[in-house]
CSV table of C-alpha atoms in Angstrom, one decimal:
chain,number,residue,atom,x,y,z
A,1,UNK,CA,93.2,74.2,74.0
A,2,UNK,CA,94.7,77.7,74.1
A,3,UNK,CA,92.5,78.9,71.3
A,4,UNK,CA,89.4,77.5,72.9
A,5,UNK,CA,90.4,79.0,76.2
A,6,UNK,CA,90.9,82.5,74.6
A,7,UNK,CA,87.6,82.3,72.7
A,8,UNK,CA,85.6,81.5,75.8
A,9,UNK,CA,87.5,83.8,78.1
A,10,UNK,CA,87.3,86.8,75.8
A,11,UNK,CA,83.8,86.1,74.5
A,12,UNK,CA,82.1,85.8,77.9
A,13,UNK,CA,84.1,88.5,79.6
A,14,UNK,CA,83.6,91.1,76.8
A,15,UNK,CA,79.8,90.5,76.9
A,16,UNK,CA,79.9,91.0,80.7
A,17,UNK,CA,82.0,94.1,80.3
A,18,UNK,CA,79.6,95.6,77.9
A,19,UNK,CA,76.7,94.9,80.3
A,20,UNK,CA,78.7,96.3,83.2
A,21,UNK,CA,79.6,99.4,81.2
A,22,UNK,CA,75.9,100.1,80.4
A,23,UNK,CA,75.2,100.0,84.1
A,24,UNK,CA,78.2,102.4,84.7
A,25,UNK,CA,76.9,104.9,82.1
A,26,UNK,CA,73.5,104.8,83.8
A,27,UNK,CA,75.2,105.7,87.1
A,28,UNK,CA,74.6,102.3,88.7
A,29,UNK,CA,78.0,101.8,90.3
A,30,UNK,CA,76.8,98.9,92.4
A,31,UNK,CA,75.8,96.7,89.5
A,32,UNK,CA,78.9,97.8,87.5
A,33,UNK,CA,81.1,96.6,90.4
A,34,UNK,CA,79.1,93.4,90.7
A,35,UNK,CA,79.3,92.5,87.0
A,36,UNK,CA,83.1,93.2,86.9
A,37,UNK,CA,83.6,91.1,90.0
A,38,UNK,CA,81.8,88.2,88.2
A,39,UNK,CA,83.9,88.7,85.1
A,40,UNK,CA,87.1,88.1,87.2
A,41,UNK,CA,86.1,84.4,87.4
A,42,UNK,CA,85.7,84.1,83.6
A,43,UNK,CA,89.3,83.0,83.0
A,44,UNK,CA,88.7,80.2,85.5
A,45,UNK,CA,85.5,79.2,83.5
A,46,UNK,CA,87.5,79.5,80.3
A,47,UNK,CA,90.0,77.1,81.7
A,48,UNK,CA,87.3,74.6,82.6
A,49,UNK,CA,85.5,74.9,79.3
A,50,UNK,CA,88.8,74.4,77.4
A,51,UNK,CA,89.3,71.2,79.5
A,52,UNK,CA,92.7,72.4,80.8
A,53,UNK,CA,93.4,70.4,83.9
A,54,UNK,CA,93.5,72.3,87.2
A,55,UNK,CA,95.6,69.6,88.8
A,56,UNK,CA,99.1,70.7,89.4
A,57,UNK,CA,98.4,74.4,89.5
A,58,UNK,CA,99.2,74.5,93.2
A,59,UNK,CA,95.9,75.0,95.0
A,60,UNK,CA,97.3,73.6,98.3
A,61,UNK,CA,99.0,76.5,100.1
A,62,UNK,CA,102.7,76.1,100.5
A,63,UNK,CA,104.2,78.2,103.2
A,64,UNK,CA,107.5,76.4,103.8
A,65,UNK,CA,110.2,78.0,101.7
A,66,UNK,CA,107.8,80.5,100.2
A,67,UNK,CA,107.4,83.1,102.9
A,68,UNK,CA,109.7,85.7,101.1
A,69,UNK,CA,107.7,85.3,97.9
A,70,UNK,CA,104.4,85.6,99.8
A,71,UNK,CA,105.8,88.8,101.4
A,72,UNK,CA,106.8,90.1,97.9
A,73,UNK,CA,103.3,89.3,96.6
A,74,UNK,CA,101.7,91.1,99.5
A,75,UNK,CA,103.9,94.2,99.9
A,76,UNK,CA,105.6,94.5,96.5
A,77,UNK,CA,102.7,96.2,94.7
A,78,UNK,CA,102.4,99.0,97.3
A,79,UNK,CA,106.2,99.5,97.1
A,80,UNK,CA,106.0,99.9,93.3
A,81,UNK,CA,103.0,102.2,93.8
A,82,UNK,CA,104.9,104.4,96.2
A,83,UNK,CA,108.0,104.5,94.1
A,84,UNK,CA,106.1,105.3,90.9
A,85,UNK,CA,104.0,108.0,92.6
A,86,UNK,CA,107.1,109.5,94.2
A,87,UNK,CA,108.8,109.7,90.8
A,88,UNK,CA,105.7,111.3,89.3
A,89,UNK,CA,105.3,114.0,91.9
A,90,UNK,CA,109.1,114.6,91.8
A,91,UNK,CA,108.7,115.5,88.2
A,92,UNK,CA,105.3,117.3,88.6
A,93,UNK,CA,105.4,118.7,92.2
A,94,UNK,CA,102.5,121.1,91.4
A,95,UNK,CA,100.2,118.1,91.0
A,96,UNK,CA,100.6,117.0,94.6
A,97,UNK,CA,97.6,117.8,96.8
A,98,UNK,CA,97.4,117.0,100.5
A,99,UNK,CA,94.2,119.0,101.3
A,100,UNK,CA,91.9,116.2,100.4
A,101,UNK,CA,90.7,117.7,97.1
A,102,UNK,CA,90.0,114.2,95.7
A,103,UNK,CA,87.9,113.2,98.7
A,104,UNK,CA,85.9,116.3,98.4
A,105,UNK,CA,85.3,115.8,94.8
A,106,UNK,CA,84.2,112.2,95.2
A,107,UNK,CA,82.3,112.4,98.4
A,108,UNK,CA,81.4,116.1,98.7
A,109,UNK,CA,81.7,118.4,101.7
A,110,UNK,CA,79.3,116.1,103.6
A,111,UNK,CA,82.1,113.5,103.9
A,112,UNK,CA,84.6,116.1,105.2
A,113,UNK,CA,81.9,117.2,107.7
A,114,UNK,CA,81.3,113.6,108.8
A,115,UNK,CA,85.1,113.1,109.3
A,116,UNK,CA,85.2,116.2,111.5
A,117,UNK,CA,82.3,115.0,113.6
A,118,UNK,CA,84.3,111.7,114.1
A,119,UNK,CA,87.4,113.7,115.1
A,120,UNK,CA,89.2,112.7,111.9
A,121,UNK,CA,91.2,115.1,109.8
A,122,UNK,CA,91.8,114.5,106.0
A,123,UNK,CA,95.4,113.4,106.5
A,124,UNK,CA,94.3,110.9,109.2
A,125,UNK,CA,91.6,109.6,106.9
A,126,UNK,CA,94.1,109.2,104.1
A,127,UNK,CA,96.4,107.3,106.4
A,128,UNK,CA,93.6,104.9,107.4
A,129,UNK,CA,92.9,104.2,103.8
A,130,UNK,CA,96.5,103.4,103.1
A,131,UNK,CA,96.7,101.1,106.2
A,132,UNK,CA,93.5,99.2,105.4
A,133,UNK,CA,94.4,98.9,101.7
A,134,UNK,CA,97.7,97.4,102.7
A,135,UNK,CA,96.6,95.3,105.7
A,136,UNK,CA,93.6,93.2,104.5
A,137,UNK,CA,92.5,94.4,101.1
A,138,UNK,CA,95.1,92.2,99.2
A,139,UNK,CA,93.9,89.1,101.1
A,140,UNK,CA,90.2,89.8,100.5
A,141,UNK,CA,90.9,90.6,96.8
A,142,UNK,CA,93.0,87.4,96.5
A,143,UNK,CA,89.9,85.3,96.4
A,144,UNK,CA,88.5,87.3,93.4
A,145,UNK,CA,91.9,87.5,91.7
A,146,UNK,CA,92.2,83.7,91.9
A,147,UNK,CA,89.6,83.5,89.2
A,148,UNK,CA,91.8,85.4,86.8
A,149,UNK,CA,95.1,83.9,87.9
A,150,UNK,CA,94.0,80.3,87.3
A,151,UNK,CA,93.4,81.3,83.7
A,152,UNK,CA,96.4,83.7,83.1
A,153,UNK,CA,99.2,82.2,85.2
A,154,UNK,CA,97.9,78.7,85.6
A,155,UNK,CA,96.6,77.9,82.2
A,156,UNK,CA,97.6,80.4,79.6
A,157,UNK,CA,101.2,81.5,80.4
A,158,UNK,CA,102.7,78.0,80.5
A,159,UNK,CA,101.3,77.2,77.1
A,160,UNK,CA,102.5,80.5,75.6
A,161,UNK,CA,106.0,80.1,77.1
A,162,UNK,CA,106.2,76.5,75.8
A,163,UNK,CA,105.3,77.7,72.3
A,164,UNK,CA,107.1,81.1,72.1
A,165,UNK,CA,109.8,80.8,74.8
A,166,UNK,CA,109.8,82.4,78.3
A,167,UNK,CA,110.4,86.0,77.2
A,168,UNK,CA,108.1,86.2,74.2
A,169,UNK,CA,105.5,84.1,76.0
A,170,UNK,CA,105.5,86.4,79.0
A,171,UNK,CA,105.1,89.5,76.8
A,172,UNK,CA,102.4,88.0,74.7
A,173,UNK,CA,100.6,86.9,77.8
A,174,UNK,CA,100.7,90.4,79.3
A,175,UNK,CA,99.3,91.9,76.2
A,176,UNK,CA,96.5,89.4,76.1
A,177,UNK,CA,95.7,90.1,79.8
A,178,UNK,CA,95.6,93.9,79.0
A,179,UNK,CA,93.4,93.5,75.9
A,180,UNK,CA,90.9,91.5,77.9
A,181,UNK,CA,90.0,94.7,79.7
A,182,UNK,CA,89.5,96.8,76.5
A,183,UNK,CA,85.7,96.9,76.2
A,184,UNK,CA,85.2,98.3,79.7
A,185,UNK,CA,88.0,100.8,79.2
A,186,UNK,CA,86.6,102.0,75.9
A,187,UNK,CA,82.9,102.2,76.9
A,188,UNK,CA,83.0,103.0,80.7
A,189,UNK,CA,86.4,104.8,80.9
A,190,UNK,CA,87.7,102.1,83.3
A,191,UNK,CA,91.2,102.8,84.6
A,192,UNK,CA,91.9,106.1,82.8
A,193,UNK,CA,88.5,107.8,82.7
A,194,UNK,CA,87.2,109.8,79.8
A,195,UNK,CA,88.4,112.8,77.9
A,196,UNK,CA,92.1,112.2,78.1
A,197,UNK,CA,94.5,112.9,75.3
A,198,UNK,CA,94.7,109.9,72.8
A,199,UNK,CA,91.5,108.3,74.1
A,200,UNK,CA,91.0,105.4,73.9
A,201,UNK,CA,94.1,104.0,72.0
A,202,UNK,CA,96.7,105.5,74.4
A,203,UNK,CA,95.0,104.1,77.4
A,204,UNK,CA,94.7,100.7,75.8
A,205,UNK,CA,98.4,100.7,74.9
A,206,UNK,CA,99.5,102.0,78.4
A,207,UNK,CA,97.4,99.4,80.1
A,208,UNK,CA,99.0,96.6,78.1
A,209,UNK,CA,102.4,97.8,79.1
A,210,UNK,CA,101.3,97.7,82.7
A,211,UNK,CA,99.8,94.2,82.5
A,212,UNK,CA,102.9,92.9,80.7
A,213,UNK,CA,105.1,94.2,83.5
A,214,UNK,CA,102.8,93.1,86.3
A,215,UNK,CA,102.1,89.8,84.6
A,216,UNK,CA,105.8,89.1,84.3
A,217,UNK,CA,106.3,89.6,88.0
A,218,UNK,CA,103.2,87.6,89.0
A,219,UNK,CA,104.4,84.7,86.7
A,220,UNK,CA,107.8,84.9,88.4
A,221,UNK,CA,106.2,84.5,91.8
A,222,UNK,CA,104.2,81.5,90.5
A,223,UNK,CA,107.2,79.8,89.0
A,224,UNK,CA,109.1,80.3,92.3
A,225,UNK,CA,106.4,79.0,94.5
A,226,UNK,CA,104.3,76.6,92.4
A,227,UNK,CA,101.3,77.9,94.3
A,228,UNK,CA,98.6,79.7,92.4
A,229,UNK,CA,97.5,81.5,95.6
A,230,UNK,CA,100.7,83.6,95.6
A,231,UNK,CA,100.2,85.4,92.2
A,232,UNK,CA,96.5,85.7,93.3
A,233,UNK,CA,97.7,87.5,96.4
A,234,UNK,CA,99.9,89.8,94.3
A,235,UNK,CA,97.1,90.5,91.9
A,236,UNK,CA,94.8,91.2,94.8
A,237,UNK,CA,97.4,93.6,96.3
A,238,UNK,CA,97.7,95.4,92.9
A,239,UNK,CA,93.9,95.9,92.9
A,240,UNK,CA,93.9,97.0,96.5
A,241,UNK,CA,96.7,99.5,96.4
A,242,UNK,CA,97.3,100.9,92.9
A,243,UNK,CA,94.6,103.6,93.2
A,244,UNK,CA,96.0,105.1,96.5
A,245,UNK,CA,98.0,107.9,94.8
A,246,UNK,CA,94.6,109.4,93.7
A,247,UNK,CA,94.2,110.5,97.3
A,248,UNK,CA,97.0,113.0,96.9
A,249,UNK,CA,96.5,114.0,93.3
A,250,UNK,CA,95.3,117.5,92.3
A,251,UNK,CA,92.0,116.6,90.6
A,252,UNK,CA,92.7,119.1,87.8
A,253,UNK,CA,95.1,116.4,86.5
A,254,UNK,CA,92.8,113.4,86.9
A,255,UNK,CA,92.2,113.2,83.2
A,256,UNK,CA,96.0,112.6,82.6
A,257,UNK,CA,96.3,109.2,84.3
A,258,UNK,CA,98.1,107.8,81.3
A,259,UNK,CA,101.1,109.7,82.7
A,260,UNK,CA,100.6,108.9,86.4
A,261,UNK,CA,100.6,108.9,89.4
A,262,UNK,CA,99.0,105.4,89.5
A,263,UNK,CA,101.3,102.6,88.4
A,264,UNK,CA,99.2,102.3,85.2
A,265,UNK,CA,100.6,105.7,84.0
A,266,UNK,CA,103.8,105.8,81.9
A,267,UNK,CA,106.0,107.7,84.4
A,268,UNK,CA,104.8,105.9,87.6
A,269,UNK,CA,105.1,102.6,85.8
A,270,UNK,CA,108.8,102.9,85.4
A,271,UNK,CA,109.9,101.1,88.6
A,272,UNK,CA,107.6,98.2,87.8
A,273,UNK,CA,108.9,98.0,84.2
A,274,UNK,CA,112.5,98.0,85.4
A,275,UNK,CA,111.8,95.1,87.8
A,276,UNK,CA,110.0,93.2,85.0
A,277,UNK,CA,112.8,93.9,82.6
A,278,UNK,CA,115.3,92.4,85.0
A,279,UNK,CA,113.2,89.3,85.4
A,280,UNK,CA,112.8,88.9,81.6
A,281,UNK,CA,116.6,89.4,81.2
A,282,UNK,CA,117.3,86.7,83.7
A,283,UNK,CA,114.9,84.4,82.0
A,284,UNK,CA,116.7,85.0,78.7
A,285,UNK,CA,120.0,83.9,80.2
């Protein structure tokens, strides 16, 4: 069942990622986003096609006794993002930019002018982005992330841990999750962009390190709660908050994201990796 699951999950998703990447290269960001959103449900489809039962994955929300884990899933990713970015900018203070350079580069001076007309300064706009990304983005993203979490945490991870043990199973599962993203990373420059040193191998390796650490923590939340919605919330929070440090990055260094300040960079990934290492060590005991 695991082999069948992986064949369908990778086969369908990689086809969709190639299609989405073609749209991206053509400058059609709307279709790119739409295709990638659809691909997030492929692990769920793979689970169904492999006839892995959904019963017992914990679709019924469980609040009693799980509130602290729900809070961890909701707020943990932004804490790791802040800690990682702080470490990165502590090491590279010259890369910190609070003038809104990134906003100008993405939206142009027209966006700055529109903000001024609305009585908003760049710092205020940044603060609004942070608040909205933290307040409701994780909960909205949760419904899309559920499509992946059913496959990764609900179907795949239990089988890997049963066959390889908890530690090796978690690591293998994280690498598989990361490799699932490779086509869109290679073709469209997803996550790390284009033109960085070591492209695309370094980005592929870095992202697998990230997914291994993040997957370990999401699996921890799933084991503690028995509710698939909790890791889906954590996954949604990661998607909603991990790009926030771009708002304060000097865009001269935007082709060096394998280093940081996003949590997918090696330096800014360190807090996440430490937490995952502790979890894996505890599982080994």
